[in-house]
Coordinates of C-alpha atoms in Angstrom, one line a residue:
M1 CA 0.8 -15.3 -48.0
Q2 CA 3.7 -17.5 -46.9
G3 CA 6.9 -16.6 -48.8
E4 CA 5.5 -13.3 -50.1
T5 CA 7.9 -10.4 -49.9
R6 CA 6.4 -7.4 -48.3
Q7 CA 7.8 -3.9 -48.5
I8 CA 9.1 -2.4 -45.2
R9 CA 7.5 1.0 -44.6
R10 CA 7.6 3.6 -41.8
L11 CA 4.4 3.8 -39.9
P12 CA 2.6 7.2 -39.8
E13 CA 3.6 9.2 -36.7
A14 CA 0.0 9.2 -35.4
A15 CA -0.2 5.4 -35.6
A16 CA 3.2 5.0 -34.0
N17 CA 2.2 7.3 -31.1
R18 CA -1.1 5.4 -30.5
I19 CA 0.8 2.1 -30.4
A20 CA 3.4 3.5 -28.0
A21 CA 0.6 5.1 -25.9
G22 CA -0.7 1.6 -25.1
E23 CA 2.3 1.0 -22.8
V24 CA 2.1 4.3 -21.0
V25 CA -1.7 4.8 -20.8
E26 CA -3.2 1.4 -20.1
R27 CA -6.2 2.7 -18.2
P28 CA -7.5 6.1 -16.8
A29 CA -5.6 5.5 -13.6
S30 CA -2.4 5.5 -15.7
A31 CA -3.1 8.9 -17.2
V32 CA -3.9 10.3 -13.8
K33 CA -0.7 8.9 -12.3
E34 CA 1.4 10.4 -15.1
L35 CA -0.2 13.8 -14.9
V36 CA 0.1 14.0 -11.1
E37 CA 3.7 12.9 -11.3
N38 CA 4.4 15.8 -13.7
A39 CA 2.8 18.2 -11.2
I40 CA 5.0 16.9 -8.4
D41 CA 8.1 17.3 -10.5
A42 CA 7.0 20.8 -11.3
G43 CA 7.3 21.7 -7.6
A44 CA 3.5 21.9 -6.9
R45 CA 2.4 22.2 -3.3
R46 CA -1.3 21.5 -4.0
I47 CA -2.7 19.2 -6.7
A48 CA -6.4 19.0 -7.5
V49 CA -7.7 16.1 -9.6
A50 CA -11.3 15.8 -11.0
V51 CA -12.7 12.9 -13.0
A52 CA -16.0 12.0 -14.5
D53 CA -17.2 8.5 -15.5
A54 CA -14.1 7.0 -13.9
G55 CA -11.8 9.1 -16.1
K56 CA -13.3 8.0 -19.4
T57 CA -15.2 11.3 -20.0
L58 CA -13.0 13.7 -18.1
I59 CA -9.6 13.9 -16.3
R60 CA -8.5 17.3 -15.0
V61 CA -5.3 17.8 -13.0
A62 CA -4.5 21.3 -11.8
D63 CA -1.4 22.3 -9.8
D64 CA 0.4 25.4 -8.5
G65 CA 3.8 24.4 -9.8
A66 CA 6.4 26.2 -11.9
G67 CA 4.3 26.1 -15.0
I68 CA 5.4 25.9 -18.7
A69 CA 6.6 28.9 -20.7
A70 CA 4.5 29.8 -23.8
P71 CA 7.3 28.9 -26.3
E72 CA 7.6 25.4 -24.8
L73 CA 3.9 24.4 -24.7
A74 CA 3.9 22.7 -28.1
L75 CA 7.3 21.1 -27.4
A76 CA 5.8 19.5 -24.2
L77 CA 3.5 17.5 -26.5
E78 CA 6.3 16.1 -28.6
R79 CA 7.5 12.6 -27.8
H80 CA 10.7 12.3 -25.7
A81 CA 10.7 16.0 -24.9
T82 CA 11.3 16.5 -21.2
S83 CA 12.7 19.0 -18.7
K84 CA 13.6 16.3 -16.2
I85 CA 16.9 15.0 -17.7
D86 CA 19.2 16.1 -20.4
G87 CA 20.0 12.6 -21.7
S88 CA 23.6 12.5 -20.5
D89 CA 22.9 10.5 -17.4
L90 CA 20.2 7.8 -17.3
V91 CA 21.4 6.4 -14.0
H92 CA 21.0 9.1 -11.4
I93 CA 17.3 9.8 -12.0
L94 CA 15.7 11.7 -9.1
T95 CA 12.4 12.7 -10.7
Y96 CA 9.2 10.8 -11.2
G97 CA 9.1 11.4 -15.0
F98 CA 12.0 11.3 -17.4
R99 CA 10.9 9.6 -20.6
G100 CA 8.9 12.5 -22.1
E101 CA 6.1 10.2 -23.1
A102 CA 3.1 11.0 -20.9
L103 CA 1.6 14.1 -22.5
P104 CA 2.1 13.0 -26.1
S105 CA 0.8 9.5 -25.4
I106 CA -2.4 10.9 -23.8
A107 CA -2.8 13.5 -26.5
S108 CA -2.7 10.8 -29.2
V109 CA -5.7 8.9 -27.8
A110 CA -7.9 11.7 -26.4
R111 CA -8.7 15.4 -26.6
L112 CA -6.2 17.2 -24.4
T113 CA -6.1 20.9 -23.4
L114 CA -2.9 22.2 -21.8
T115 CA -3.1 25.6 -20.0
S116 CA -0.2 27.0 -18.0
R117 CA 1.3 30.1 -16.6
A118 CA 5.0 30.0 -15.9
A119 CA 6.5 31.4 -12.7
G120 CA 7.0 35.2 -13.1
A121 CA 5.0 35.3 -16.4
A122 CA 2.5 38.0 -16.9
E123 CA -0.1 35.9 -18.7
A124 CA -1.1 32.3 -19.3
W125 CA -1.1 30.4 -22.5
G126 CA -2.9 27.2 -23.7
L127 CA -3.2 24.9 -26.6
E128 CA -5.4 21.9 -27.6
A129 CA -4.5 18.5 -29.1
R130 CA -6.9 16.1 -30.6
G131 CA -5.9 12.6 -31.7
G132 CA -2.3 13.6 -31.8
A133 CA -2.9 16.8 -33.9
V134 CA -1.6 19.8 -31.9
G135 CA -3.0 23.3 -32.3
E136 CA -1.4 26.7 -31.9
P137 CA -0.8 28.3 -28.5
R138 CA -3.2 31.1 -27.6
P139 CA -3.6 33.4 -24.6
A140 CA -5.7 32.0 -21.7
A141 CA -6.9 32.9 -18.3
H142 CA -5.1 30.9 -15.6
G143 CA -3.2 31.5 -12.4
P144 CA 0.3 30.4 -11.7
G145 CA 0.7 26.7 -12.4
T146 CA -0.6 24.2 -14.9
T147 CA -3.9 22.5 -15.7
V148 CA -4.2 19.5 -18.0
E149 CA -7.7 18.6 -19.1
V150 CA -8.3 15.2 -20.9
R151 CA -11.7 14.5 -22.4
D152 CA -13.0 11.3 -24.1
L153 CA -10.0 9.1 -23.2
F154 CA -9.4 6.5 -25.9
S155 CA -11.7 8.1 -28.3
A156 CA -9.0 7.6 -31.0
T157 CA -8.7 3.9 -30.0
P158 CA -12.2 2.9 -29.1
A159 CA -11.3 -0.8 -28.9
R160 CA -9.4 0.0 -25.7
L161 CA -12.6 1.0 -24.0
K162 CA -13.9 -2.5 -24.3
F163 CA -11.1 -3.8 -22.2
L164 CA -11.6 -1.4 -19.3
R165 CA -13.2 -2.7 -16.1
S166 CA -16.3 -1.3 -14.4
D167 CA -16.5 2.3 -13.5
R168 CA -16.2 1.4 -9.9
A169 CA -13.1 -0.6 -10.4
E170 CA -11.5 2.1 -12.6
L171 CA -12.3 4.8 -10.1
G172 CA -10.8 2.7 -7.3
A173 CA -7.6 2.4 -9.4
I174 CA -7.5 6.2 -9.7
T175 CA -8.0 6.6 -6.0
E176 CA -5.3 4.1 -5.2
A177 CA -2.8 5.8 -7.5
I178 CA -3.3 9.1 -5.8
R179 CA -3.1 7.6 -2.4
R180 CA 0.3 6.1 -3.2
L181 CA 1.6 9.3 -4.5
A182 CA 0.2 11.2 -1.5
M183 CA 2.1 8.8 0.9
A184 CA 5.3 9.4 -1.1
E185 CA 4.9 13.2 -0.8
P186 CA 3.4 14.1 2.6
G187 CA 4.3 17.8 2.1
I188 CA 1.9 18.2 -0.8
G189 CA -1.8 18.6 -0.6
F190 CA -4.0 16.3 -2.7
R191 CA -7.6 16.4 -3.7
L192 CA -9.7 14.1 -5.8
D193 CA -13.3 14.9 -6.8
D194 CA -15.7 12.7 -8.8
L195 CA -17.9 14.9 -11.1
T196 CA -20.0 12.0 -12.5
G197 CA -23.6 13.0 -12.9
G198 CA -22.9 16.7 -12.6
T199 CA -22.4 16.7 -8.8
A200 CA -19.0 16.9 -7.1
R201 CA -18.2 14.1 -4.6
T202 CA -14.9 14.4 -2.8
L203 CA -13.0 11.2 -2.5
I204 CA -9.6 12.4 -1.2
A205 CA -8.9 15.7 0.7
L206 CA -5.4 15.8 2.2
D207 CA -3.7 19.0 3.4
P208 CA 0.1 19.2 3.4
A209 CA 1.4 17.4 6.5
A210 CA 3.3 19.5 8.9
G211 CA 6.2 18.7 11.3
D212 CA 9.5 17.0 10.9
P213 CA 9.8 14.5 8.0
A214 CA 9.1 11.4 10.1
A215 CA 6.1 12.9 11.9
A216 CA 4.7 14.2 8.6
R217 CA 5.1 10.9 6.9
L218 CA 3.3 9.0 9.7
A219 CA 0.5 11.6 9.8
R220 CA 0.0 11.2 6.0
I221 CA 0.1 7.4 6.2
D222 CA -2.4 7.3 9.0
A223 CA -4.7 9.7 7.1
V224 CA -4.5 7.5 4.0
L225 CA -4.8 4.1 5.6
G226 CA -7.2 5.2 8.4
Q227 CA -8.5 2.9 11.1
G228 CA -5.8 3.9 13.6
F229 CA -2.8 2.6 11.7
A230 CA -0.4 4.8 13.7
Q231 CA -1.6 3.2 17.0
N232 CA -1.2 -0.3 15.6
A233 CA 2.2 -0.1 13.8
V234 CA 5.8 -0.3 14.7
A235 CA 8.5 1.9 13.3
I236 CA 11.1 0.4 11.0
A237 CA 14.6 1.8 10.8
A238 CA 17.6 -0.2 9.5
E239 CA 20.6 0.1 7.3
R240 CA 22.7 -2.4 5.5
E241 CA 25.6 -1.8 3.0
G242 CA 24.4 1.5 1.8
L243 CA 20.7 0.7 1.7
A244 CA 18.4 2.5 4.3
L245 CA 15.0 1.2 5.2
S246 CA 12.4 3.2 7.1
G247 CA 8.6 3.3 7.5
F248 CA 6.0 1.6 9.5
A249 CA 4.7 -2.0 9.7
G250 CA 1.3 -3.0 11.2
L251 CA 1.1 -5.4 14.1
P252 CA 0.4 -9.1 13.1
T253 CA -3.1 -8.8 14.5
Y254 CA -3.7 -5.7 12.3
S255 CA -3.5 -7.9 9.2
R256 CA -6.0 -7.8 6.4
G257 CA -7.7 -10.3 4.1
S258 CA -5.9 -8.9 1.0
G259 CA -2.6 -7.4 0.1
G260 CA -4.0 -4.0 -1.0
R261 CA -2.6 -2.2 2.0
Q262 CA 1.1 -2.8 1.3
F263 CA 3.0 0.2 0.0
F264 CA 6.6 0.3 -1.1
F265 CA 8.7 3.3 -2.1
V266 CA 12.2 3.2 -3.5
N267 CA 14.0 6.6 -3.5
G268 CA 10.5 8.2 -3.0
R269 CA 9.0 6.4 -6.0
P270 CA 5.9 4.2 -5.5
V271 CA 6.7 0.8 -6.8
Q272 CA 5.1 -2.6 -7.0
D273 CA 8.0 -5.0 -6.8
R274 CA 7.8 -8.7 -6.3
L275 CA 11.0 -8.9 -4.4
L276 CA 9.8 -6.4 -1.8
I277 CA 6.4 -8.1 -1.6
G278 CA 8.1 -11.4 -1.0
A279 CA 10.4 -10.0 1.6
L280 CA 7.5 -8.4 3.5
R281 CA 5.7 -11.8 3.5
A282 CA 8.8 -13.5 4.8
G283 CA 9.2 -11.0 7.6
Y284 CA 5.7 -12.0 8.9
A285 CA 6.1 -15.7 8.1
D286 CA 5.8 -17.0 11.7
L287 CA 3.3 -14.4 12.9
I288 CA 0.2 -14.4 10.7
A289 CA -1.8 -17.1 8.9
R290 CA -1.3 -17.8 5.3
D291 CA -4.6 -16.3 4.2
R292 CA -3.8 -13.0 6.0
H293 CA -1.8 -10.1 4.7
P294 CA 0.3 -7.5 6.7
V295 CA -0.3 -3.8 6.4
A296 CA 2.9 -1.8 5.9
A297 CA 4.4 1.3 4.3
L298 CA 8.2 0.8 3.7
Y299 CA 10.6 3.4 2.2
L300 CA 13.9 2.2 0.8
D301 CA 16.6 4.7 -0.1
C302 CA 19.8 4.0 -1.9
D303 CA 22.2 5.3 -4.5
P304 CA 20.2 5.6 -7.7
A305 CA 23.0 3.7 -9.5
R306 CA 22.0 0.6 -7.5
I307 CA 18.6 0.4 -9.1
D308 CA 17.1 0.5 -12.6
V309 CA 13.8 2.4 -12.9
N310 CA 13.7 2.3 -16.6
V311 CA 12.3 -1.2 -16.8
H312 CA 8.8 -0.3 -18.2
P313 CA 7.3 2.9 -19.5
A314 CA 4.8 2.9 -16.5
K315 CA 7.9 3.1 -14.2
A316 CA 6.1 1.0 -11.5
E317 CA 8.7 -1.8 -11.7
I318 CA 12.4 -1.6 -10.7
R319 CA 15.4 -3.8 -10.7
F320 CA 17.9 -4.0 -7.8
R321 CA 21.6 -4.5 -8.7
E322 CA 21.9 -6.4 -5.4
P323 CA 18.5 -8.0 -4.8
G324 CA 19.8 -10.2 -2.0
I325 CA 20.9 -7.3 0.1
A326 CA 17.6 -5.5 -0.3
R327 CA 15.5 -8.6 0.6
G328 CA 17.7 -9.4 3.6
L329 CA 17.4 -5.9 4.9
V330 CA 13.6 -5.9 4.7
V331 CA 13.2 -9.3 6.3
S332 CA 15.6 -8.7 9.2
A333 CA 14.3 -5.2 9.9
L334 CA 10.7 -6.4 10.1
R335 CA 11.5 -9.4 12.3
H336 CA 13.5 -7.2 14.7
A337 CA 10.8 -4.5 15.0
L338 CA 8.0 -7.0 15.4
A339 CA 9.9 -9.0 18.0
G340 CA 10.3 -5.7 20.0
A341 CA 6.6 -5.3 20.0
G342 CA 6.3 -8.5 22.1
H343 CA 2.7 -9.7 22.7
R344 CA 1.2 -6.3 21.9
T345 CA -2.1 -6.7 19.9
A346 CA -3.9 -4.3 17.7
T347 CA -6.3 -1.9 19.3
T348 CA -9.0 -2.8 16.8
V349 CA -8.8 -6.4 18.0
S350 CA -8.5 -5.7 21.8
D351 CA -11.2 -3.0 21.7
A352 CA -13.6 -5.5 20.1
A353 CA -12.8 -8.2 22.7
L354 CA -13.1 -5.8 25.6
G355 CA -16.3 -4.4 24.3
A356 CA -18.0 -7.7 25.1
F357 CA -17.2 -7.2 28.8
R358 CA -18.3 -3.6 29.1
E359 CA -21.4 -2.8 31.0
G360 CA -24.4 -2.1 28.9
P361 CA -28.2 -2.4 28.8
A362 CA -29.6 -5.7 30.1
P363 CA -30.6 -8.1 27.3
A364 CA -34.3 -8.4 26.5
W365 CA -36.2 -10.9 28.7
R366 CA -37.3 -13.9 26.8
G367 CA -38.9 -15.9 29.6
P368 CA -37.5 -18.9 31.4
A369 CA -36.1 -21.7 29.3
R370 CA -36.8 -25.3 30.2
P371 CA -33.6 -27.0 31.4
S372 CA -32.5 -30.2 29.7
A373 CA -32.2 -33.5 31.5
G374 CA -28.4 -33.3 31.4
A375 CA -28.5 -29.8 33.0
V376 CA -30.8 -31.1 35.8
A377 CA -28.5 -34.1 36.5
S378 CA -25.4 -31.8 36.6
A379 CA -27.2 -29.4 39.1
L380 CA -28.1 -32.3 41.4
A381 CA -24.6 -33.6 41.3
F382 CA -23.2 -30.2 42.1
D383 CA -25.5 -29.9 45.2
A384 CA -24.4 -33.3 46.5
P385 CA -22.3 -33.2 49.7
R386 CA -18.5 -33.5 49.1
P387 CA -15.7 -34.4 51.5
M388 CA -13.7 -31.4 52.7
P389 CA -10.2 -31.2 51.2
A390 CA -7.3 -31.5 53.5
E391 CA -5.5 -28.2 54.1
A392 CA -2.0 -28.2 52.7
P393 CA 0.9 -27.3 55.0
E394 CA 2.0 -23.7 55.0
A395 CA 5.4 -24.6 53.6
E396 CA 3.9 -26.5 50.7
A397 CA 1.5 -23.6 50.0
A398 CA 4.4 -21.1 50.0
E399 CA 6.4 -23.3 47.7
A400 CA 3.4 -23.6 45.3
D401 CA 3.0 -19.8 45.2
A402 CA 6.7 -19.3 44.5
D403 CA 6.5 -21.9 41.7
A404 CA 3.4 -20.2 40.2
E405 CA 5.1 -16.8 40.3
E406 CA 8.2 -18.3 38.5
R407 CA 6.0 -19.9 35.8
R408 CA 4.1 -16.6 35.3
A409 CA 7.5 -14.9 34.7
L410 CA 8.1 -17.1 31.7
P411 CA 7.4 -15.7 28.2
L412 CA 4.3 -17.9 27.8
G413 CA 3.3 -17.8 31.4
T414 CA 1.5 -20.7 33.1
A415 CA -1.5 -22.4 31.6
R416 CA -4.9 -21.7 33.1
A417 CA -7.5 -23.1 30.7
Q418 CA -8.1 -24.8 27.4
L419 CA -10.6 -23.7 24.7
H420 CA -12.1 -25.9 22.0
R421 CA -9.2 -28.4 22.6
T422 CA -7.1 -26.1 20.4
Y423 CA -6.1 -23.0 22.4
I424 CA -4.3 -22.7 25.7
V425 CA -5.0 -19.6 27.9
A426 CA -1.9 -18.8 29.9
E427 CA -1.3 -16.2 32.6
T428 CA 1.8 -14.0 32.6
A429 CA 3.0 -11.5 35.1
D430 CA 1.3 -8.6 33.3
G431 CA -1.3 -10.2 30.9
L432 CA -2.8 -13.2 29.2
V433 CA -1.4 -15.2 26.3
L434 CA -3.5 -17.3 23.9
V435 CA -1.5 -20.2 22.4
D436 CA -2.4 -22.4 19.4
Q437 CA -1.4 -25.7 20.9
H438 CA -1.0 -27.4 17.5
A439 CA 1.3 -24.7 16.2
A440 CA 3.2 -24.8 19.5
H441 CA 3.7 -28.6 19.2
E442 CA 5.0 -28.2 15.7
R443 CA 7.5 -25.5 16.9
L444 CA 8.6 -27.8 19.7
V445 CA 9.2 -30.7 17.3
F446 CA 11.0 -28.3 14.9
E447 CA 13.3 -27.1 17.7
R448 CA 14.1 -30.6 18.8
L449 CA 15.0 -31.6 15.2
K450 CA 17.3 -28.6 14.9
R451 CA 19.0 -29.5 18.2
Q452 CA 19.5 -33.1 17.2
T453 CA 20.9 -32.0 13.8
A454 CA 23.3 -29.7 15.6
E455 CA 24.4 -32.5 17.9

């Protein structure tokens, strides 16, 4: 009631953990992401993930990393207990995890089994936690590394299950989380199996990429994105005031109908940052339609002191100390790289267009069609005798050829045809250019206004 004095009390530890777990483990994909990041931080070279019923029934993450010593197993399930940092420096963070919340958060809302064998240890140990209650460590059979098995996620908070999306959507989120981590770590092998229904279905199978770092990164990106991304992308390499940008950006004609193929990594960490998304869009502003989205994988590296990764427990958001520099670097690097690609088009587009001109089986015969009256009139007019055109003098013909060659050398060439009263087909010295005449007119007006303003 209003005005009633209520006693302040400390919440039970189990209730506090479940409340805190809502920020860290929002959905099954969040749990998978946290467990896989722990495996990466442990130095794993291969990580195998298995899920059932989109992670609601089972999540199992196995790695070949450094493992956890038996005396530290129970400590690993305590909140804010971590091996990533010592608490003295919260700025120069170089690991994926550092808050010490993932394992205790998951254990507070599910049944968790942790089994591990530390490097150099003679035997493995494991323990179980249910609804936040942690059991005693016991000997177990396990090779070097760690396996975390989560069953009945959100069984301790069943109301959370009602807010999950369909199994297909949740499984897609799990797949996307692993893909992003796989693109961040090309030297690690990743595998994702769906065990729903008792039969294993492999969704991701990526071996560690070999070669130098740039080649390994491109190979992993191409393996994740597929559809020939490597053949339809330009390399990005730029630096400004201590920020270094690298990666690959798809050609404008390789764009997609949604923004689901845009990947950003800051100091190796996958992030979803509005600043970077806006900068990517600005870099393609004059090259793609508003309803199209570019495909890109961009890696930004800088001094850890220039960013804040401790914005949210999920660690997917960051803050830049100098956002203007980061945005300007992305925009300018993209525009420079795409300008260097010239009129190059995506192979997926060009192959489809050229396929219409390739020789193939003759179309099925459907019998003669009756010509319309207009077609008959046009044919008769075509057959009518015409006066012979006068032959141009040789000098005028040579001058016309020279003028045509000069026009073909221009960036947009010389116009040859018009399609649908909208597009102009122009011929250049080494190809064809298709121009949207309305957009071209707008650009001409814009340039004239800029010139008049400058004058």
